[in-house]
Amino acid sequence: MKETPAGSAGGSSAAASGGGAPHAFPVEVLDDLTPEQLAAQWEEEKPPAAGALANAASSLVVLGVGVAAAVLSVAMGLGTPDKPQPGLWPFIISCVMTALGLFQLIAGRHNRDAEKFTRMSAAPLTGLVTLAAMVALMPLIGFELPALVLCIIWMRFLGGETWRSTLVVSASVVIAFYGIFVLALHTSIPHLF
């Protein structure tokens, strides 16, 4: 049997850590792992599978958001395909969302790929809440400060970046947006300066 570089380098590391588990490979060797070894490592490190109740709950949330969005879209006015009103595209998207939520609720009960909710499951919710806060604050104080805070939260706390890269990239993004949308395009985006 041919020995792979991962097998030769990983053997001493695995022995030192007390087992031959795939996660025992040193970082330098991860690039040399075979697809089978990577699949075994991912399988071992993934969060536990969600149960039928979690699958049903997440499907009901998607279904509820889709139905609510459809109702709000109708209230905005649909119009016709040749003369659409503001609610037409949101209505189409919400119908697709409702159909997918219903399909997942019926057919996805036995889905084994869904992951159990963990601490990291709050990250998308945090992203959504901070984005909504930025949108709410923009008319009041402009886009610069909310966008800067949003970038910092997303990069440092959700993305795990270093403070240095977080601050440099966040400031660069706000400066670039200011240059493009305020100075170059003269858009009516709310701004402080």
mmCIF file of N, CA and C in Angstrom, residues 42-164:
data_model
loop_
_atom_site.group_PDB
_atom_site.id
_atom_site.type_symbol
_atom_site.label_atom_id
_atom_site.label_comp_id
_atom_site.label_asym_id
_atom_site.label_seq_id
_atom_site.Cartn_x
_atom_site.Cartn_y
_atom_site.Cartn_z
ATOM 1 N N TRP A 42 -13.982 16.283 8.197
ATOM 2 C CA TRP A 42 -15.183 17.122 8.221
ATOM 3 C C TRP A 42 -16.334 16.412 8.921
ATOM 4 N N GLU A 43 -16.448 15.111 8.672
ATOM 5 C CA GLU A 43 -17.524 14.339 9.296
ATOM 6 C C GLU A 43 -17.372 14.329 10.814
ATOM 7 N N GLU A 44 -16.130 14.230 11.275
ATOM 8 C CA GLU A 44 -15.880 14.187 12.716
ATOM 9 C C GLU A 44 -16.092 15.546 13.387
ATOM 10 N N GLU A 45 -15.770 16.643 12.656
ATOM 11 C CA GLU A 45 -15.814 17.972 13.258
ATOM 12 C C GLU A 45 -17.154 18.674 13.106
ATOM 13 N N LYS A 46 -18.044 18.154 12.272
ATOM 14 C CA LYS A 46 -19.296 18.876 12.039
ATOM 15 C C LYS A 46 -20.186 18.819 13.281
ATOM 16 N N PRO A 47 -21.058 19.826 13.425
ATOM 17 C CA PRO A 47 -21.973 19.825 14.572
ATOM 18 C C PRO A 47 -22.937 18.649 14.489
ATOM 19 N N PRO A 48 -23.557 18.295 15.604
ATOM 20 C CA PRO A 48 -24.511 17.183 15.571
ATOM 21 C C PRO A 48 -25.705 17.502 14.670
ATOM 22 N N ALA A 49 -26.300 16.457 14.144
ATOM 23 C CA ALA A 49 -27.443 16.626 13.241
ATOM 24 C C ALA A 49 -28.660 17.120 14.002
ATOM 25 N N ALA A 50 -29.440 17.936 13.323
ATOM 26 C CA ALA A 50 -30.689 18.426 13.918
ATOM 27 C C ALA A 50 -31.732 17.322 13.862
ATOM 28 N N GLY A 51 -32.635 17.346 14.782
ATOM 29 C CA GLY A 51 -33.700 16.354 14.793
ATOM 30 C C GLY A 51 -34.884 16.803 13.959
ATOM 31 N N ALA A 52 -35.919 15.991 13.942
ATOM 32 C CA ALA A 52 -37.113 16.297 13.159
ATOM 33 C C ALA A 52 -37.800 17.563 13.657
ATOM 34 N N LEU A 53 -37.776 17.796 14.964
ATOM 35 C CA LEU A 53 -38.412 18.983 15.520
ATOM 36 C C LEU A 53 -37.711 20.263 15.052
ATOM 37 N N ALA A 54 -36.383 20.255 15.052
ATOM 38 C CA ALA A 54 -35.630 21.430 14.592
ATOM 39 C C ALA A 54 -35.858 21.671 13.110
ATOM 40 N N ASN A 55 -35.903 20.597 12.309
ATOM 41 C CA ASN A 55 -36.184 20.742 10.882
ATOM 42 C C ASN A 55 -37.565 21.352 10.663
ATOM 43 N N ALA A 56 -38.552 20.877 11.408
ATOM 44 C CA ALA A 56 -39.912 21.398 11.270
ATOM 45 C C ALA A 56 -39.979 22.854 11.717
ATOM 46 N N ALA A 57 -39.303 23.189 12.807
ATOM 47 C CA ALA A 57 -39.331 24.564 13.303
ATOM 48 C C ALA A 57 -38.702 25.528 12.305
ATOM 49 N N SER A 58 -37.562 25.158 11.752
ATOM 50 C CA SER A 58 -36.926 26.046 10.779
ATOM 51 C C SER A 58 -37.763 26.172 9.517
ATOM 52 N N SER A 59 -38.420 25.102 9.115
ATOM 53 C CA SER A 59 -39.308 25.162 7.943
ATOM 54 C C SER A 59 -40.496 26.075 8.208
ATOM 55 N N LEU A 60 -41.043 26.020 9.422
ATOM 56 C CA LEU A 60 -42.175 26.877 9.771
ATOM 57 C C LEU A 60 -41.775 28.350 9.814
ATOM 58 N N VAL A 61 -40.544 28.635 10.240
ATOM 59 C CA VAL A 61 -40.066 30.020 10.242
ATOM 60 C C VAL A 61 -39.977 30.541 8.816
ATOM 61 N N VAL A 62 -39.390 29.751 7.921
ATOM 62 C CA VAL A 62 -39.291 30.160 6.515
ATOM 63 C C VAL A 62 -40.680 30.342 5.920
ATOM 64 N N LEU A 63 -41.575 29.422 6.213
ATOM 65 C CA LEU A 63 -42.948 29.502 5.721
ATOM 66 C C LEU A 63 -43.637 30.760 6.242
ATOM 67 N N GLY A 64 -43.487 31.048 7.531
ATOM 68 C CA GLY A 64 -44.112 32.232 8.115
ATOM 69 C C GLY A 64 -43.581 33.535 7.530
ATOM 70 N N VAL A 65 -42.256 33.604 7.353
ATOM 71 C CA VAL A 65 -41.665 34.812 6.758
ATOM 72 C C VAL A 65 -42.134 34.976 5.316
ATOM 73 N N GLY A 66 -42.213 33.874 4.584
ATOM 74 C CA GLY A 66 -42.680 33.941 3.202
ATOM 75 C C GLY A 66 -44.115 34.428 3.096
ATOM 76 N N VAL A 67 -44.993 33.910 3.949
ATOM 77 C CA VAL A 67 -46.406 34.327 3.929
ATOM 78 C C VAL A 67 -46.524 35.798 4.336
ATOM 79 N N ALA A 68 -45.808 36.202 5.381
ATOM 80 C CA ALA A 68 -45.856 37.601 5.819
ATOM 81 C C ALA A 68 -45.345 38.538 4.730
ATOM 82 N N ALA A 69 -44.275 38.137 4.053
ATOM 83 C CA ALA A 69 -43.740 38.965 2.968
ATOM 84 C C ALA A 69 -44.722 39.041 1.806
ATOM 85 N N ALA A 70 -45.428 37.946 1.537
ATOM 86 C CA ALA A 70 -46.425 37.969 0.458
ATOM 87 C C ALA A 70 -47.560 38.934 0.792
ATOM 88 N N VAL A 71 -48.027 38.920 2.034
ATOM 89 C CA VAL A 71 -49.102 39.830 2.449
ATOM 90 C C VAL A 71 -48.646 41.282 2.339
ATOM 91 N N LEU A 72 -47.432 41.566 2.796
ATOM 92 C CA LEU A 72 -46.912 42.929 2.701
ATOM 93 C C LEU A 72 -46.708 43.352 1.249
ATOM 94 N N SER A 73 -46.315 42.417 0.404
ATOM 95 C CA SER A 73 -46.118 42.730 -1.010
ATOM 96 C C SER A 73 -47.435 43.095 -1.676
ATOM 97 N N VAL A 74 -48.494 42.357 -1.356
ATOM 98 C CA VAL A 74 -49.809 42.662 -1.910
ATOM 99 C C VAL A 74 -50.260 44.038 -1.442
ATOM 100 N N ALA A 75 -49.970 44.380 -0.197
ATOM 101 C CA ALA A 75 -50.346 45.697 0.328
ATOM 102 C C ALA A 75 -49.615 46.818 -0.408
ATOM 103 N N MET A 76 -48.407 46.531 -0.901
ATOM 104 C CA MET A 76 -47.658 47.541 -1.655
ATOM 105 C C MET A 76 -48.200 47.713 -3.074
ATOM 106 N N GLY A 77 -48.935 46.731 -3.540
ATOM 107 C CA GLY A 77 -49.460 46.778 -4.901
ATOM 108 C C GLY A 77 -48.617 45.942 -5.840
ATOM 109 N N LEU A 78 -49.275 45.078 -6.613
ATOM 110 C CA LEU A 78 -48.557 44.200 -7.535
ATOM 111 C C LEU A 78 -48.468 44.766 -8.941
ATOM 112 N N GLY A 79 -49.553 45.380 -9.408
ATOM 113 C CA GLY A 79 -49.571 45.862 -10.784
ATOM 114 C C GLY A 79 -49.701 44.706 -11.752
ATOM 115 N N THR A 80 -49.220 44.898 -12.948
ATOM 116 C CA THR A 80 -49.250 43.859 -13.987
ATOM 117 C C THR A 80 -47.832 43.661 -14.489
ATOM 118 N N PRO A 81 -47.584 42.569 -15.220
ATOM 119 C CA PRO A 81 -46.212 42.362 -15.721
ATOM 120 C C PRO A 81 -45.712 43.496 -16.614
ATOM 121 N N ASP A 82 -46.613 44.125 -17.387
ATOM 122 C CA ASP A 82 -46.142 45.223 -18.231
ATOM 123 C C ASP A 82 -46.085 46.556 -17.482
ATOM 124 N N LYS A 83 -46.817 46.665 -16.372
ATOM 125 C CA LYS A 83 -46.760 47.862 -15.520
ATOM 126 C C LYS A 83 -46.660 47.428 -14.053
ATOM 127 N N PRO A 84 -45.471 46.924 -13.659
ATOM 128 C CA PRO A 84 -45.335 46.414 -12.289
ATOM 129 C C PRO A 84 -45.331 47.543 -11.265
ATOM 130 N N GLN A 85 -45.850 47.222 -10.102
ATOM 131 C CA GLN A 85 -45.784 48.135 -8.970
ATOM 132 C C GLN A 85 -44.731 47.606 -7.991
ATOM 133 N N PRO A 86 -44.419 48.359 -6.953
ATOM 134 C CA PRO A 86 -43.300 47.987 -6.062
ATOM 135 C C PRO A 86 -43.405 46.613 -5.416
ATOM 136 N N GLY A 87 -44.599 46.063 -5.263
ATOM 137 C CA GLY A 87 -44.731 44.792 -4.566
ATOM 138 C C GLY A 87 -44.589 43.557 -5.431
ATOM 139 N N LEU A 88 -44.441 43.721 -6.756
ATOM 140 C CA LEU A 88 -44.457 42.554 -7.643
ATOM 141 C C LEU A 88 -43.273 41.616 -7.400
ATOM 142 N N TRP A 89 -42.055 42.132 -7.456
ATOM 143 C CA TRP A 89 -40.893 41.259 -7.273
ATOM 144 C C TRP A 89 -40.812 40.700 -5.855
ATOM 145 N N PRO A 90 -41.058 41.501 -4.821
ATOM 146 C CA PRO A 90 -41.089 40.893 -3.486
ATOM 147 C C PRO A 90 -42.154 39.808 -3.364
ATOM 148 N N PHE A 91 -43.290 39.977 -4.063
ATOM 149 C CA PHE A 91 -44.341 38.963 -4.020
ATOM 150 C C PHE A 91 -43.867 37.658 -4.664
ATOM 151 N N ILE A 92 -43.199 37.772 -5.797
ATOM 152 C CA ILE A 92 -42.690 36.567 -6.484
ATOM 153 C C ILE A 92 -41.667 35.852 -5.593
ATOM 154 N N ILE A 93 -40.753 36.615 -5.007
ATOM 155 C CA ILE A 93 -39.735 36.015 -4.127
ATOM 156 C C ILE A 93 -40.385 35.374 -2.909
ATOM 157 N N SER A 94 -41.382 36.038 -2.334
ATOM 158 C CA SER A 94 -42.036 35.483 -1.141
ATOM 159 C C SER A 94 -42.830 34.228 -1.483
ATOM 160 N N CYS A 95 -43.389 34.154 -2.691
ATOM 161 C CA CYS A 95 -44.077 32.924 -3.110
ATOM 162 C C CYS A 95 -43.091 31.768 -3.241
ATOM 163 N N VAL A 96 -41.933 32.039 -3.817
ATOM 164 C CA VAL A 96 -40.894 31.003 -3.923
ATOM 165 C C VAL A 96 -40.450 30.570 -2.526
ATOM 166 N N MET A 97 -40.265 31.545 -1.649
ATOM 167 C CA MET A 97 -39.852 31.241 -0.273
ATOM 168 C C MET A 97 -40.901 30.402 0.439
ATOM 169 N N THR A 98 -42.173 30.736 0.257
ATOM 170 C CA THR A 98 -43.256 29.974 0.879
ATOM 171 C C THR A 98 -43.290 28.550 0.338
ATOM 172 N N ALA A 99 -43.132 28.412 -0.964
ATOM 173 C CA ALA A 99 -43.135 27.073 -1.575
ATOM 174 C C ALA A 99 -41.968 26.238 -1.055
ATOM 175 N N LEU A 100 -40.790 26.838 -0.942
ATOM 176 C CA LEU A 100 -39.627 26.104 -0.433
ATOM 177 C C LEU A 100 -39.809 25.712 1.032
ATOM 178 N N GLY A 101 -40.376 26.622 1.836
ATOM 179 C CA GLY A 101 -40.636 26.301 3.242
ATOM 180 C C GLY A 101 -41.630 25.168 3.383
ATOM 181 N N LEU A 102 -42.677 25.177 2.533
ATOM 182 C CA LEU A 102 -43.678 24.115 2.562
ATOM 183 C C LEU A 102 -43.072 22.788 2.112
ATOM 184 N N PHE A 103 -42.271 22.834 1.067
ATOM 185 C CA PHE A 103 -41.603 21.618 0.586
ATOM 186 C C PHE A 103 -40.690 21.038 1.662
ATOM 187 N N GLN A 104 -39.913 21.915 2.308
ATOM 188 C CA GLN A 104 -39.012 21.446 3.366
ATOM 189 C C GLN A 104 -39.789 20.869 4.539
ATOM 190 N N LEU A 105 -40.923 21.462 4.848
ATOM 191 C CA LEU A 105 -41.740 20.969 5.960
ATOM 192 C C LEU A 105 -42.272 19.572 5.666
ATOM 193 N N ILE A 106 -42.665 19.327 4.414
ATOM 194 C CA ILE A 106 -43.241 18.025 4.053
ATOM 195 C C ILE A 106 -42.161 16.994 3.739
ATOM 196 N N ALA A 107 -41.240 17.359 2.865
ATOM 197 C CA ALA A 107 -40.264 16.380 2.378
ATOM 198 C C ALA A 107 -38.977 16.344 3.189
ATOM 199 N N GLY A 108 -38.711 17.367 3.970
ATOM 200 C CA GLY A 108 -37.436 17.436 4.660
ATOM 201 C C GLY A 108 -37.433 16.888 6.062
ATOM 202 N N ARG A 109 -38.492 16.186 6.449
ATOM 203 C CA ARG A 109 -38.555 15.659 7.821
ATOM 204 C C ARG A 109 -37.447 14.664 8.108
ATOM 205 N N HIS A 110 -37.018 13.964 7.083
ATOM 206 C CA HIS A 110 -36.006 12.926 7.279
ATOM 207 C C HIS A 110 -34.621 13.389 6.836
ATOM 208 N N ASN A 111 -34.459 14.684 6.671
ATOM 209 C CA ASN A 111 -33.185 15.246 6.249
ATOM 210 C C ASN A 111 -32.147 15.050 7.351
ATOM 211 N N ARG A 112 -31.029 14.457 7.019
ATOM 212 C CA ARG A 112 -29.966 14.218 7.995
ATOM 213 C C ARG A 112 -28.805 15.201 7.819
ATOM 214 N N ASP A 113 -28.893 16.094 6.813
ATOM 215 C CA ASP A 113 -27.803 17.033 6.582
ATOM 216 C C ASP A 113 -27.933 18.293 7.423
ATOM 217 N N ALA A 114 -29.109 18.574 7.931
ATOM 218 C CA ALA A 114 -29.312 19.782 8.728
ATOM 219 C C ALA A 114 -28.545 19.672 10.035
ATOM 220 N N GLU A 115 -27.948 20.801 10.443
ATOM 221 C CA GLU A 115 -27.156 20.813 11.667
ATOM 222 C C GLU A 115 -27.983 21.324 12.838
ATOM 223 N N LYS A 116 -27.678 20.815 14.000
ATOM 224 C CA LYS A 116 -28.324 21.264 15.228
ATOM 225 C C LYS A 116 -27.925 22.712 15.501
ATOM 226 N N PHE A 117 -28.856 23.487 16.063
ATOM 227 C CA PHE A 117 -28.542 24.867 16.401
ATOM 228 C C PHE A 117 -27.490 24.879 17.501
ATOM 229 N N THR A 118 -26.440 25.646 17.264
ATOM 230 C CA THR A 118 -25.355 25.790 18.229
ATOM 231 C C THR A 118 -25.148 27.279 18.502
ATOM 232 N N ARG A 119 -24.115 27.579 19.240
ATOM 233 C CA ARG A 119 -23.791 28.982 19.537
ATOM 234 C C ARG A 119 -23.530 29.766 18.252
ATOM 235 N N MET A 120 -22.940 29.123 17.257
ATOM 236 C CA MET A 120 -22.639 29.791 15.997
ATOM 237 C C MET A 120 -23.892 30.061 15.168
ATOM 238 N N SER A 121 -25.004 29.441 15.524
ATOM 239 C CA SER A 121 -26.249 29.668 14.793
ATOM 240 C C SER A 121 -26.763 31.088 14.996
ATOM 241 N N ALA A 122 -26.297 31.767 16.021
ATOM 242 C CA ALA A 122 -26.734 33.142 16.275
ATOM 243 C C ALA A 122 -26.039 34.143 15.367
ATOM 244 N N ALA A 123 -24.986 33.741 14.677
ATOM 245 C CA ALA A 123 -24.237 34.674 13.833
ATOM 246 C C ALA A 123 -25.101 35.279 12.722
ATOM 247 N N PRO A 124 -25.883 34.492 11.971
ATOM 248 C CA PRO A 124 -26.732 35.120 10.950
ATOM 249 C C PRO A 124 -27.760 36.074 11.539
ATOM 250 N N LEU A 125 -28.296 35.736 12.698
ATOM 251 C CA LEU A 125 -29.260 36.624 13.352
ATOM 252 C C LEU A 125 -28.582 37.925 13.778
ATOM 253 N N THR A 126 -27.370 37.830 14.299
ATOM 254 C CA THR A 126 -26.611 39.020 14.662
ATOM 255 C C THR A 126 -26.355 39.886 13.439
ATOM 256 N N GLY A 127 -26.000 39.245 12.334
ATOM 257 C CA GLY A 127 -25.784 39.990 11.095
ATOM 258 C C GLY A 127 -27.038 40.699 10.625
ATOM 259 N N LEU A 128 -28.177 40.031 10.714
ATOM 260 C CA LEU A 128 -29.439 40.628 10.295
ATOM 261 C C LEU A 128 -29.835 41.800 11.191
ATOM 262 N N VAL A 129 -29.675 41.629 12.504
ATOM 263 C CA VAL A 129 -30.039 42.694 13.443
ATOM 264 C C VAL A 129 -29.149 43.918 13.242
ATOM 265 N N THR A 130 -27.844 43.716 13.072
ATOM 266 C CA THR A 130 -26.944 44.854 12.883
ATOM 267 C C THR A 130 -27.205 45.543 11.543
ATOM 268 N N LEU A 131 -27.563 44.778 10.522
ATOM 269 C CA LEU A 131 -27.898 45.379 9.232
ATOM 270 C C LEU A 131 -29.174 46.211 9.337
ATOM 271 N N ALA A 132 -30.172 45.703 10.043
ATOM 272 C CA ALA A 132 -31.414 46.450 10.245
ATOM 273 C C ALA A 132 -31.152 47.716 11.055
ATOM 274 N N ALA A 133 -30.273 47.636 12.053
ATOM 275 C CA ALA A 133 -29.932 48.821 12.839
ATOM 276 C C ALA A 133 -29.240 49.868 11.979
ATOM 277 N N MET A 134 -28.367 49.418 11.075
ATOM 278 C CA MET A 134 -27.698 50.366 10.183
ATOM 279 C C MET A 134 -28.706 51.068 9.290
ATOM 280 N N VAL A 135 -29.646 50.310 8.724
ATOM 281 C CA VAL A 135 -30.667 50.904 7.858
ATOM 282 C C VAL A 135 -31.523 51.898 8.635
ATOM 283 N N ALA A 136 -31.840 51.586 9.887
ATOM 284 C CA ALA A 136 -32.662 52.485 10.703
ATOM 285 C C ALA A 136 -31.903 53.754 11.089
ATOM 286 N N LEU A 137 -30.600 53.649 11.305
ATOM 287 C CA LEU A 137 -29.815 54.802 11.737
ATOM 288 C C LEU A 137 -29.364 55.707 10.590
ATOM 289 N N MET A 138 -29.292 55.161 9.387
ATOM 290 C CA MET A 138 -28.787 55.955 8.265
ATOM 291 C C MET A 138 -29.541 57.269 8.049
ATOM 292 N N PRO A 139 -30.881 57.298 8.050
ATOM 293 C CA PRO A 139 -31.558 58.589 7.840
ATOM 294 C C PRO A 139 -31.319 59.583 8.979
ATOM 295 N N LEU A 140 -30.980 59.076 10.152
ATOM 296 C CA LEU A 140 -30.802 59.952 11.312
ATOM 297 C C LEU A 140 -29.397 60.536 11.414
ATOM 298 N N ILE A 141 -28.368 59.714 11.187
ATOM 299 C CA ILE A 141 -26.987 60.172 11.389
ATOM 300 C C ILE A 141 -26.091 59.933 10.178
ATOM 301 N N GLY A 142 -26.661 59.567 9.056
ATOM 302 C CA GLY A 142 -25.843 59.303 7.876
ATOM 303 C C GLY A 142 -25.354 57.869 7.849
ATOM 304 N N PHE A 143 -24.676 57.525 6.764
ATOM 305 C CA PHE A 143 -24.265 56.128 6.604
ATOM 306 C C PHE A 143 -22.889 55.843 7.172
ATOM 307 N N GLU A 144 -22.058 56.867 7.382
ATOM 308 C CA GLU A 144 -20.654 56.626 7.715
ATOM 309 C C GLU A 144 -20.466 55.868 9.032
ATOM 310 N N LEU A 145 -21.001 56.372 10.124
ATOM 311 C CA LEU A 145 -20.810 55.722 11.423
ATOM 312 C C LEU A 145 -21.516 54.365 11.518
ATOM 313 N N PRO A 146 -22.792 54.246 11.089
ATOM 314 C CA PRO A 146 -23.407 52.910 11.126
ATOM 315 C C PRO A 146 -22.677 51.888 10.258
ATOM 316 N N ALA A 147 -22.194 52.313 9.092
ATOM 317 C CA ALA A 147 -21.463 51.384 8.225
ATOM 318 C C ALA A 147 -20.150 50.966 8.856
ATOM 319 N N LEU A 148 -19.474 51.908 9.510
ATOM 320 C CA LEU A 148 -18.215 51.581 10.184
ATOM 321 C C LEU A 148 -18.446 50.582 11.314
ATOM 322 N N VAL A 149 -19.462 50.826 12.134
ATOM 323 C CA VAL A 149 -19.761 49.909 13.240
ATOM 324 C C VAL A 149 -20.190 48.538 12.696
ATOM 325 N N LEU A 150 -20.995 48.533 11.633
ATOM 326 C CA LEU A 150 -21.426 47.273 11.022
ATOM 327 C C LEU A 150 -20.226 46.458 10.538
ATOM 328 N N CYS A 151 -19.299 47.117 9.837
ATOM 329 C CA CYS A 151 -18.108 46.411 9.349
ATOM 330 C C CYS A 151 -17.280 45.859 10.496
ATOM 331 N N ILE A 152 -17.132 46.647 11.553
ATOM 332 C CA ILE A 152 -16.342 46.188 12.702
ATOM 333 C C ILE A 152 -16.990 44.968 13.352
ATOM 334 N N ILE A 153 -18.303 45.020 13.560
ATOM 335 C CA ILE A 153 -18.993 43.878 14.181
ATOM 336 C C ILE A 153 -18.878 42.646 13.299
ATOM 337 N N TRP A 154 -19.131 42.812 12.001
ATOM 338 C CA TRP A 154 -19.089 41.653 11.107
ATOM 339 C C TRP A 154 -17.690 41.066 11.003
ATOM 340 N N MET A 155 -16.682 41.911 10.874
ATOM 341 C CA MET A 155 -15.330 41.388 10.681
ATOM 342 C C MET A 155 -14.732 40.838 11.973
ATOM 343 N N ARG A 156 -14.849 41.586 13.068
ATOM 344 C CA ARG A 156 -14.178 41.171 14.305
ATOM 345 C C ARG A 156 -14.940 40.080 15.044
ATOM 346 N N PHE A 157 -16.248 40.298 15.244
ATOM 347 C CA PHE A 157 -17.000 39.393 16.106
ATOM 348 C C PHE A 157 -17.646 38.239 15.343
ATOM 349 N N LEU A 158 -18.040 38.456 14.107
ATOM 350 C CA LEU A 158 -18.613 37.365 13.317
ATOM 351 C C LEU A 158 -17.557 36.666 12.470
ATOM 352 N N GLY A 159 -16.567 37.426 11.999
ATOM 353 C CA GLY A 159 -15.546 36.849 11.131
ATOM 354 C C GLY A 159 -14.275 36.439 11.833
ATOM 355 N N GLY A 160 -14.072 36.921 13.067
ATOM 356 C CA GLY A 160 -12.888 36.525 13.816
ATOM 357 C C GLY A 160 -11.593 37.136 13.309
ATOM 358 N N GLU A 161 -11.662 38.261 12.605
ATOM 359 C CA GLU A 161 -10.452 38.907 12.106
ATOM 360 C C GLU A 161 -9.719 39.608 13.240
ATOM 361 N N THR A 162 -8.468 39.956 13.003
ATOM 362 C CA THR A 162 -7.691 40.685 14.007
ATOM 363 C C THR A 162 -8.196 42.124 14.065
ATOM 364 N N TRP A 163 -7.900 42.795 15.172
ATOM 365 C CA TRP A 163 -8.327 44.191 15.310
ATOM 366 C C TRP A 163 -7.688 45.057 14.237
ATOM 367 N N ARG A 164 -6.451 44.794 13.937
ATOM 368 C CA ARG A 164 -5.746 45.614 12.935
ATOM 369 C C ARG A 164 -6.431 45.524 11.577
#
